[in-house]
PDB file of C-alpha atoms and ligand atoms in Angstrom:
ATOM      1  CA  UNK S   1      -0.028  -0.053  -0.011  1.00 64.00           C
ATOM      2  CA  UNK S   2       1.196   3.508  -0.860  1.00 72.00           C
ATOM      3  CA  UNK S   3       2.112   5.791   2.304  1.00 70.00           C
ATOM      4  CA  UNK S   4      -0.875   8.189   1.306  1.00 80.00           C
ATOM      5  CA  UNK S   5      -3.314   5.187   1.084  1.00 88.00           C
ATOM      6  CA  UNK S   6      -1.945   3.687   4.480  1.00 92.00           C
ATOM      7  CA  UNK S   7      -2.715   7.246   6.102  1.00 94.00           C
ATOM      8  CA  UNK S   8      -6.098   7.245   4.307  1.00 95.00           C
ATOM      9  CA  UNK S   9      -6.930   3.615   5.772  1.00 96.00           C
ATOM     10  CA  UNK S  10      -5.813   4.452   9.258  1.00 97.00           C
ATOM     11  CA  UNK S  11      -7.997   7.682   9.059  1.00 96.00           C
ATOM     12  CA  UNK S  12     -11.113   5.730   8.039  1.00 97.00           C
ATOM     13  CA  UNK S  13     -10.583   3.217  10.640  1.00 97.00           C
ATOM     14  CA  UNK S  14     -10.188   5.842  13.339  1.00 97.00           C
ATOM     15  CA  UNK S  15     -13.395   7.540  12.064  1.00 97.00           C
ATOM     16  CA  UNK S  16     -15.361   4.400  11.953  1.00 98.00           C
ATOM     17  CA  UNK S  17     -14.156   3.292  15.519  1.00 97.00           C
ATOM     18  CA  UNK S  18     -15.085   6.733  16.648  1.00 96.00           C
ATOM     19  CA  UNK S  19     -18.602   6.662  15.501  1.00 96.00           C
ATOM     20  CA  UNK S  20     -18.970   3.096  16.788  1.00 97.00           C
ATOM     21  CA  UNK S  21     -18.082   4.180  20.160  1.00 95.00           C
ATOM     22  CA  UNK S  22     -20.804   6.985  20.290  1.00 95.00           C
ATOM     23  CA  UNK S  23     -23.444   5.432  18.171  1.00 97.00           C
ATOM     24  CA  UNK S  24     -25.817   4.817  21.042  1.00 96.00           C
ATOM     25  CA  UNK S  25     -25.608   8.581  22.169  1.00 94.00           C
ATOM     26  CA  UNK S  26     -25.076  10.187  18.821  1.00 95.00           C
ATOM     27  CA  UNK S  27     -28.830  11.163  18.226  1.00 96.00           C
ATOM     28  CA  UNK S  28     -29.291  12.442  21.979  1.00 94.00           C
ATOM     29  CA  UNK S  29     -26.013  14.720  21.730  1.00 93.00           C
ATOM     30  CA  UNK S  30     -26.826  15.983  18.185  1.00 92.00           C
ATOM     31  CA  UNK S  31     -30.177  17.253  19.437  1.00 92.00           C
ATOM     32  CA  UNK S  32     -28.644  18.422  22.891  1.00 92.00           C
ATOM     33  CA  UNK S  33     -25.674  20.182  21.558  1.00 91.00           C
ATOM     34  CA  UNK S  34     -27.543  21.842  18.685  1.00 91.00           C
ATOM     35  CA  UNK S  35     -30.561  22.698  20.709  1.00 92.00           C
ATOM     36  CA  UNK S  36     -32.599  20.702  18.162  1.00 94.00           C
ATOM     37  CA  UNK S  37     -31.550  23.042  15.277  1.00 97.00           C
ATOM     38  CA  UNK S  38     -29.932  20.145  13.631  1.00 96.00           C
ATOM     39  CA  UNK S  39     -33.576  18.737  12.945  1.00 97.00           C
ATOM     40  CA  UNK S  40     -34.503  21.901  11.127  1.00 98.00           C
ATOM     41  CA  UNK S  41     -31.415  21.823   8.925  1.00 98.00           C
ATOM     42  CA  UNK S  42     -32.385  18.370   7.975  1.00 98.00           C
ATOM     43  CA  UNK S  43     -35.795  19.605   7.100  1.00 98.00           C
ATOM     44  CA  UNK S  44     -34.400  22.289   4.914  1.00 98.00           C
ATOM     45  CA  UNK S  45     -32.369  19.668   3.039  1.00 98.00           C
ATOM     46  CA  UNK S  46     -35.442  17.558   2.385  1.00 98.00           C
ATOM     47  CA  UNK S  47     -37.395  20.742   1.227  1.00 98.00           C
ATOM     48  CA  UNK S  48     -34.625  21.416  -1.195  1.00 98.00           C
ATOM     49  CA  UNK S  49     -34.911  17.928  -2.662  1.00 98.00           C
ATOM     50  CA  UNK S  50     -38.768  17.888  -2.609  1.00 98.00           C
ATOM     51  CA  UNK S  51     -39.398  17.849  -6.258  1.00 98.00           C
ATOM     52  CA  UNK S  52     -36.986  14.878  -6.798  1.00 98.00           C
ATOM     53  CA  UNK S  53     -38.625  12.962  -3.655  1.00 98.00           C
ATOM     54  CA  UNK S  54     -42.091  13.349  -5.225  1.00 98.00           C
ATOM     55  CA  UNK S  55     -41.025  11.425  -8.417  1.00 98.00           C
ATOM     56  CA  UNK S  56     -41.944   7.724  -8.011  1.00 98.00           C
ATOM     57  CA  UNK S  57     -39.217   6.997 -10.587  1.00 98.00           C
ATOM     58  CA  UNK S  58     -36.583   8.797  -8.731  1.00 98.00           C
ATOM     59  CA  UNK S  59     -33.695   6.840  -6.743  1.00 98.00           C
ATOM     60  CA  UNK S  60     -32.104   8.878  -4.018  1.00 98.00           C
ATOM     61  CA  UNK S  61     -29.119   7.792  -1.742  1.00 98.00           C
ATOM     62  CA  UNK S  62     -28.236   9.325   1.669  1.00 98.00           C
ATOM     63  CA  UNK S  63     -24.475   8.900   1.896  1.00 99.00           C
ATOM     64  CA  UNK S  64     -22.659   8.568   5.251  1.00 98.00           C
ATOM     65  CA  UNK S  65     -26.399   8.291   6.720  1.00 98.00           C
ATOM     66  CA  UNK S  66     -25.240   7.288  10.330  1.00 98.00           C
ATOM     67  CA  UNK S  67     -28.305   6.662  12.600  1.00 98.00           C
ATOM     68  CA  UNK S  68     -30.554   7.598   9.636  1.00 98.00           C
ATOM     69  CA  UNK S  69     -32.011  11.012  10.828  1.00 98.00           C
ATOM     70  CA  UNK S  70     -31.818  12.518   7.271  1.00 98.00           C
ATOM     71  CA  UNK S  71     -32.444   9.489   5.465  1.00 98.00           C
ATOM     72  CA  UNK S  72     -35.756   9.138   7.210  1.00 98.00           C
ATOM     73  CA  UNK S  73     -36.635  12.815   6.807  1.00 98.00           C
ATOM     74  CA  UNK S  74     -36.111  12.284   2.896  1.00 98.00           C
ATOM     75  CA  UNK S  75     -38.198   9.307   2.994  1.00 97.00           C
ATOM     76  CA  UNK S  76     -40.999  10.936   5.003  1.00 96.00           C
ATOM     77  CA  UNK S  77     -43.909  11.383   2.326  1.00 92.00           C
ATOM     78  CA  UNK S  78     -41.577  10.656  -0.449  1.00 97.00           C
ATOM     79  CA  UNK S  79     -42.683   8.828  -3.498  1.00 97.00           C
ATOM     80  CA  UNK S  80     -39.018   8.209  -4.581  1.00 98.00           C
ATOM     81  CA  UNK S  81     -36.881   5.222  -3.350  1.00 98.00           C
ATOM     82  CA  UNK S  82     -34.533   6.409  -0.710  1.00 98.00           C
ATOM     83  CA  UNK S  83     -31.679   4.377   0.620  1.00 98.00           C
ATOM     84  CA  UNK S  84     -29.121   5.031   3.267  1.00 98.00           C
ATOM     85  CA  UNK S  85     -25.538   3.814   3.352  1.00 98.00           C
ATOM     86  CA  UNK S  86     -22.737   4.166   5.803  1.00 98.00           C
ATOM     87  CA  UNK S  87     -19.599   2.356   6.655  1.00 98.00           C
ATOM     88  CA  UNK S  88     -20.053   2.124  10.499  1.00 98.00           C
ATOM     89  CA  UNK S  89     -22.173  -0.941  11.331  1.00 98.00           C
ATOM     90  CA  UNK S  90     -23.315   0.246  14.985  1.00 98.00           C
ATOM     91  CA  UNK S  91     -24.662   3.714  13.457  1.00 98.00           C
ATOM     92  CA  UNK S  92     -26.643   1.622  10.846  1.00 98.00           C
ATOM     93  CA  UNK S  93     -27.939  -0.648  13.516  1.00 97.00           C
ATOM     94  CA  UNK S  94     -29.418   2.520  15.241  1.00 97.00           C
ATOM     95  CA  UNK S  95     -30.851   3.698  12.045  1.00 98.00           C
ATOM     96  CA  UNK S  96     -32.577   0.121  11.484  1.00 96.00           C
ATOM     97  CA  UNK S  97     -34.258   0.259  14.731  1.00 95.00           C
ATOM     98  CA  UNK S  98     -36.071   3.787  13.863  1.00 96.00           C
ATOM     99  CA  UNK S  99     -39.372   3.930  12.163  1.00 91.00           C
ATOM    100  CA  UNK S 100     -39.052   0.315  10.773  1.00 87.00           C
ATOM    101  CA  UNK S 101     -42.398   0.920   8.987  1.00 89.00           C
ATOM    102  CA  UNK S 102     -40.844   3.116   6.574  1.00 90.00           C
ATOM    103  CA  UNK S 103     -38.857   0.292   5.283  1.00 89.00           C
ATOM    104  CA  UNK S 104     -35.670   2.166   4.352  1.00 96.00           C
ATOM    105  CA  UNK S 105     -32.962  -0.119   2.937  1.00 97.00           C
ATOM    106  CA  UNK S 106     -29.665   0.641   4.666  1.00 98.00           C
ATOM    107  CA  UNK S 107     -26.630  -0.789   2.927  1.00 98.00           C
ATOM    108  CA  UNK S 108     -23.070  -0.920   4.580  1.00 98.00           C
ATOM    109  CA  UNK S 109     -20.459   0.673   2.361  1.00 98.00           C
ATOM    110  CA  UNK S 110     -17.542   3.210   1.979  1.00 98.00           C
ATOM    111  CA  UNK S 111     -18.405   6.473   0.633  1.00 98.00           C
ATOM    112  CA  UNK S 112     -15.166   6.555  -1.231  1.00 98.00           C
ATOM    113  CA  UNK S 113     -15.840   3.342  -3.042  1.00 98.00           C
ATOM    114  CA  UNK S 114     -19.723   2.897  -3.430  1.00 98.00           C
ATOM    115  CA  UNK S 115     -21.081  -0.408  -4.500  1.00 98.00           C
ATOM    116  CA  UNK S 116     -23.243   1.165  -7.237  1.00 98.00           C
ATOM    117  CA  UNK S 117     -22.784   1.638 -11.034  1.00 98.00           C
ATOM    118  CA  UNK S 118     -22.032   4.933 -12.675  1.00 98.00           C
ATOM    119  CA  UNK S 119     -25.121   7.095 -13.224  1.00 98.00           C
ATOM    120  CA  UNK S 120     -27.389   5.297 -10.739  1.00 98.00           C
ATOM    121  CA  UNK S 121     -29.005   7.999  -8.622  1.00 98.00           C
ATOM    122  CA  UNK S 122     -31.217  10.992  -9.328  1.00 98.00           C
ATOM    123  CA  UNK S 123     -30.090  12.737  -6.168  1.00 98.00           C
ATOM    124  CA  UNK S 124     -27.502  12.275  -3.251  1.00 99.00           C
ATOM    125  CA  UNK S 125     -27.405  13.742   0.121  1.00 99.00           C
ATOM    126  CA  UNK S 126     -24.554  13.634   2.627  1.00 98.00           C
ATOM    127  CA  UNK S 127     -25.048  15.350   5.970  1.00 98.00           C
ATOM    128  CA  UNK S 128     -22.190  16.122   8.284  1.00 98.00           C
ATOM    129  CA  UNK S 129     -20.168  13.194   6.483  1.00 98.00           C
ATOM    130  CA  UNK S 130     -18.111  14.671   3.951  1.00 98.00           C
ATOM    131  CA  UNK S 131     -15.934  16.288   6.485  1.00 97.00           C
ATOM    132  CA  UNK S 132     -14.996  12.726   8.001  1.00 97.00           C
ATOM    133  CA  UNK S 133     -13.863  11.333   4.538  1.00 98.00           C
ATOM    134  CA  UNK S 134     -10.124  10.556   4.405  1.00 97.00           C
ATOM    135  CA  UNK S 135     -10.324  12.162   0.861  1.00 97.00           C
ATOM    136  CA  UNK S 136     -12.853  14.930   0.453  1.00 98.00           C
ATOM    137  CA  UNK S 137     -12.070  15.585  -3.282  1.00 98.00           C
ATOM    138  CA  UNK S 138     -11.975  11.661  -3.790  1.00 98.00           C
ATOM    139  CA  UNK S 139     -15.397  11.566  -2.188  1.00 98.00           C
ATOM    140  CA  UNK S 140     -16.859  14.207  -4.273  1.00 98.00           C
ATOM    141  CA  UNK S 141     -15.567  12.374  -7.407  1.00 98.00           C
ATOM    142  CA  UNK S 142     -17.131   9.036  -6.276  1.00 98.00           C
ATOM    143  CA  UNK S 143     -20.330  10.985  -5.563  1.00 98.00           C
ATOM    144  CA  UNK S 144     -20.331  12.460  -8.970  1.00 98.00           C
ATOM    145  CA  UNK S 145     -19.727   8.929 -10.509  1.00 98.00           C
ATOM    146  CA  UNK S 146     -22.881   7.473  -9.121  1.00 98.00           C
ATOM    147  CA  UNK S 147     -25.071  10.366 -10.161  1.00 98.00           C
ATOM    148  CA  UNK S 148     -27.101  10.297 -13.219  1.00 98.00           C
ATOM    149  CA  UNK S 149     -26.680  13.181 -15.675  1.00 98.00           C
ATOM    150  CA  UNK S 150     -28.465  16.154 -14.423  1.00 98.00           C
ATOM    151  CA  UNK S 151     -28.657  14.379 -11.037  1.00 98.00           C
ATOM    152  CA  UNK S 152     -28.023  16.573  -7.969  1.00 98.00           C
ATOM    153  CA  UNK S 153     -25.920  16.414  -4.939  1.00 99.00           C
ATOM    154  CA  UNK S 154     -26.909  18.038  -1.510  1.00 99.00           C
ATOM    155  CA  UNK S 155     -24.252  18.585   1.108  1.00 98.00           C
ATOM    156  CA  UNK S 156     -25.144  19.589   4.627  1.00 98.00           C
ATOM    157  CA  UNK S 157     -22.035  20.536   6.691  1.00 98.00           C
ATOM    158  CA  UNK S 158     -20.838  22.590   9.522  1.00 96.00           C
ATOM    159  CA  UNK S 159     -19.339  25.653   8.053  1.00 96.00           C
ATOM    160  CA  UNK S 160     -17.992  29.152   8.959  1.00 95.00           C
ATOM    161  CA  UNK S 161     -20.359  31.494  10.944  1.00 95.00           C
ATOM    162  CA  UNK S 162     -20.405  34.790   8.978  1.00 94.00           C
ATOM    163  CA  UNK S 163     -21.587  37.205  11.347  1.00 92.00           C
ATOM    164  CA  UNK S 164     -18.688  38.959  13.352  1.00 89.00           C
ATOM    165  CA  UNK S 165     -19.128  38.843  17.182  1.00 92.00           C
ATOM    166  CA  UNK S 166     -21.508  35.739  16.552  1.00 91.00           C
ATOM    167  CA  UNK S 167     -18.574  33.864  15.034  1.00 92.00           C
ATOM    168  CA  UNK S 168     -16.415  34.474  18.187  1.00 93.00           C
ATOM    169  CA  UNK S 169     -19.187  33.423  20.576  1.00 93.00           C
ATOM    170  CA  UNK S 170     -20.013  30.426  18.523  1.00 93.00           C
ATOM    171  CA  UNK S 171     -16.608  29.379  18.283  1.00 92.00           C
ATOM    172  CA  UNK S 172     -16.128  29.499  22.156  1.00 93.00           C
ATOM    173  CA  UNK S 173     -18.956  27.379  22.294  1.00 94.00           C
ATOM    174  CA  UNK S 174     -17.802  24.875  19.496  1.00 92.00           C
ATOM    175  CA  UNK S 175     -14.426  24.431  20.670  1.00 93.00           C
ATOM    176  CA  UNK S 176     -14.582  24.589  24.652  1.00 93.00           C
ATOM    177  CA  UNK S 177     -18.199  23.853  25.839  1.00 94.00           C
ATOM    178  CA  UNK S 178     -19.355  21.413  23.330  1.00 92.00           C
ATOM    179  CA  UNK S 179     -16.174  19.016  23.818  1.00 94.00           C
ATOM    180  CA  UNK S 180     -16.940  19.154  27.374  1.00 93.00           C
ATOM    181  CA  UNK S 181     -20.627  18.438  27.493  1.00 93.00           C
ATOM    182  CA  UNK S 182     -20.090  15.929  24.613  1.00 93.00           C
ATOM    183  CA  UNK S 183     -17.348  14.129  26.503  1.00 93.00           C
ATOM    184  CA  UNK S 184     -19.378  13.744  29.714  1.00 93.00           C
ATOM    185  CA  UNK S 185     -22.384  12.590  28.194  1.00 90.00           C
ATOM    186  CA  UNK S 186     -20.727  10.114  25.372  1.00 91.00           C
ATOM    187  CA  UNK S 187     -17.798   9.131  27.513  1.00 91.00           C
ATOM    188  CA  UNK S 188     -15.637  10.124  24.427  1.00 90.00           C
ATOM    189  CA  UNK S 189     -14.394  13.451  24.842  1.00 92.00           C
ATOM    190  CA  UNK S 190     -12.053  12.694  21.792  1.00 92.00           C
ATOM    191  CA  UNK S 191     -15.041  12.390  19.451  1.00 90.00           C
ATOM    192  CA  UNK S 192     -16.178  15.952  20.475  1.00 91.00           C
ATOM    193  CA  UNK S 193     -12.677  17.430  20.421  1.00 93.00           C
ATOM    194  CA  UNK S 194     -12.583  15.864  17.019  1.00 92.00           C
ATOM    195  CA  UNK S 195     -15.585  17.543  15.741  1.00 93.00           C
ATOM    196  CA  UNK S 196     -14.456  21.132  16.084  1.00 93.00           C
ATOM    197  CA  UNK S 197     -11.000  20.387  14.889  1.00 94.00           C
ATOM    198  CA  UNK S 198     -12.308  18.448  11.714  1.00 95.00           C
ATOM    199  CA  UNK S 199     -14.540  21.572  11.078  1.00 94.00           C
ATOM    200  CA  UNK S 200     -11.550  23.967  11.274  1.00 94.00           C
ATOM    201  CA  UNK S 201      -9.716  21.987   8.641  1.00 95.00           C
ATOM    202  CA  UNK S 202     -12.935  21.635   6.380  1.00 97.00           C
ATOM    203  CA  UNK S 203     -13.029  24.075   3.148  1.00 98.00           C
ATOM    204  CA  UNK S 204     -15.035  27.183   3.719  1.00 97.00           C
ATOM    205  CA  UNK S 205     -18.358  27.660   2.035  1.00 98.00           C
ATOM    206  CA  UNK S 206     -16.619  29.202  -1.132  1.00 98.00           C
ATOM    207  CA  UNK S 207     -13.804  26.774  -1.215  1.00 98.00           C
ATOM    208  CA  UNK S 208     -16.179  23.733  -1.062  1.00 98.00           C
ATOM    209  CA  UNK S 209     -18.245  25.088  -3.962  1.00 98.00           C
ATOM    210  CA  UNK S 210     -14.954  25.548  -5.827  1.00 98.00           C
ATOM    211  CA  UNK S 211     -13.802  22.044  -5.168  1.00 98.00           C
ATOM    212  CA  UNK S 212     -17.154  20.740  -6.286  1.00 98.00           C
ATOM    213  CA  UNK S 213     -16.651  22.427  -9.614  1.00 98.00           C
ATOM    214  CA  UNK S 214     -13.114  21.297 -10.085  1.00 98.00           C
ATOM    215  CA  UNK S 215     -14.349  17.631  -9.646  1.00 98.00           C
ATOM    216  CA  UNK S 216     -16.808  18.232 -12.448  1.00 98.00           C
ATOM    217  CA  UNK S 217     -20.035  19.303 -10.830  1.00 98.00           C
ATOM    218  CA  UNK S 218     -21.925  22.124 -12.384  1.00 98.00           C
ATOM    219  CA  UNK S 219     -24.094  25.040 -10.745  1.00 98.00           C
ATOM    220  CA  UNK S 220     -22.202  24.428  -7.471  1.00 98.00           C
ATOM    221  CA  UNK S 221     -23.555  26.924  -4.898  1.00 98.00           C
ATOM    222  CA  UNK S 222     -24.515  27.249  -1.389  1.00 98.00           C
ATOM    223  CA  UNK S 223     -26.887  28.471   1.406  1.00 98.00           C
ATOM    224  CA  UNK S 224     -25.633  29.497   4.811  1.00 98.00           C
ATOM    225  CA  UNK S 225     -27.899  28.049   7.674  1.00 98.00           C
ATOM    226  CA  UNK S 226     -28.120  29.753  11.072  1.00 96.00           C
ATOM    227  CA  UNK S 227     -25.520  32.332  10.294  1.00 96.00           C
ATOM    228  CA  UNK S 228     -23.021  29.842   8.539  1.00 97.00           C
ATOM    229  CA  UNK S 229     -22.821  27.545  11.476  1.00 96.00           C
ATOM    230  CA  UNK S 230     -23.772  25.034   8.854  1.00 97.00           C
ATOM    231  CA  UNK S 231     -24.173  25.341   5.261  1.00 98.00           C
ATOM    232  CA  UNK S 232     -26.133  23.525   2.381  1.00 98.00           C
ATOM    233  CA  UNK S 233     -24.266  23.108  -0.782  1.00 98.00           C
ATOM    234  CA  UNK S 234     -25.626  21.859  -3.914  1.00 98.00           C
ATOM    235  CA  UNK S 235     -24.598  20.985  -7.478  1.00 98.00           C
ATOM    236  CA  UNK S 236     -25.501  19.009 -10.472  1.00 98.00           C
ATOM    237  CA  UNK S 237     -23.876  16.477 -12.808  1.00 98.00           C
ATOM    238  CA  UNK S 238     -23.847  17.706 -16.340  1.00 97.00           C
TER     239      UNK S 238
HETATM  240  C1  SAM E   1     -21.395  13.080  11.905  1.00 83.53           C
HETATM  241  S1  SAM E   1     -22.060  11.458  11.236  1.00 83.53           S
HETATM  242  C2  SAM E   1     -23.284  12.083  10.362  1.00 83.53           C
HETATM  243  C3  SAM E   1     -24.423  11.066  10.254  1.00 83.53           C
HETATM  244  C4  SAM E   1     -25.892  11.588   9.539  1.00 83.53           C
HETATM  245  N1  SAM E   1     -25.580  11.763   8.397  1.00 83.53           N
HETATM  246  C5  SAM E   1     -26.405  12.783  10.226  1.00 83.53           C
HETATM  247  O1  SAM E   1     -26.840  13.741   9.547  1.00 83.53           O
HETATM  248  O2  SAM E   1     -26.669  12.512  11.548  1.00 83.53           O
HETATM  249  C6  SAM E   1     -20.854  10.871  10.282  1.00 83.53           C
HETATM  250  C7  SAM E   1     -21.090   9.723   9.468  1.00 83.53           C
HETATM  251  O3  SAM E   1     -20.331   9.675   8.417  1.00 83.53           O
HETATM  252  C8  SAM E   1     -19.768   8.220   8.300  1.00 83.53           C
HETATM  253  N2  SAM E   1     -18.589   8.111   7.633  1.00 83.53           N
HETATM  254  C9  SAM E   1     -17.389   8.668   7.769  1.00 83.53           C
HETATM  255  N3  SAM E   1     -16.465   8.256   6.830  1.00 83.53           N
HETATM  256  C10 SAM E   1     -17.164   7.292   5.974  1.00 83.53           C
HETATM  257  C11 SAM E   1     -16.970   6.654   4.836  1.00 83.53           C
HETATM  258  N4  SAM E   1     -15.826   6.850   4.176  1.00 83.53           N
HETATM  259  N5  SAM E   1     -18.062   5.849   4.160  1.00 83.53           N
HETATM  260  C12 SAM E   1     -19.234   5.961   4.720  1.00 83.53           C
HETATM  261  N6  SAM E   1     -19.523   6.452   5.739  1.00 83.53           N
HETATM  262  C13 SAM E   1     -18.539   7.288   6.384  1.00 83.53           C
HETATM  263  C14 SAM E   1     -19.628   7.674   9.918  1.00 83.53           C
HETATM  264  O4  SAM E   1     -19.657   6.315  10.022  1.00 83.53           O
HETATM  265  C15 SAM E   1     -20.799   8.516  10.550  1.00 83.53           C
HETATM  266  O5  SAM E   1     -21.913   7.787  10.620  1.00 83.53           O
END
């Protein structure tokens, strides 16, 4: 294995182990630490995808779906087939226990090497997942590969608060208070120190839009959510 690939494999292993360790507390902490704002963000993603979700012929994949909160939000009322995929089995096990009547298929797979043919999906979503990939650009290319021509990608991710003053306040919360509470409730302070750390290394709103275009997406753009704490990016395949 090349040295770069060894580092990527080690990163993927560490991320998978980290999410395995917090899977049972993941939802509780998401809602607690975001004061439930995460639920509103997922609804906004579903609203942006509504026209595709209402098509009975459409196939939609929620990548790095974790415990399935976005997958289920997309599935609710949808006529499209919605599938969830993640490479962490304990996260998927939590997803599978939720709202079983919705019969969402969950598939264990690595987002960097999806087990689907080229041009399979009408739309893809990835929420708080892209940042965790060992290779963000490689992940975007893989997502582009499995999209149909004119298919759309929606990325929900933590981003950069744009309002001065609020930004400093939020950064204090995110880098100091959140790891403290997250550590106590989950028993894994490391996972909640990794969160602000990984966000600080992730591309800004504009950089991510540019990266999407550089791998081949067209019409890449974004909308800031809650003053830029998060951002919803979207782009299309030609
Ligand atoms: C922060 S959670 C987000 C889960 C869910 N999308 C949500 O909105 O709550 C990140 C998820 O990305 C998954 N993940 C990270 N790297 C991955 C990869 N290479 N392939 C598939 N899933 C991955 C993790 O297992 C974890 O479930």
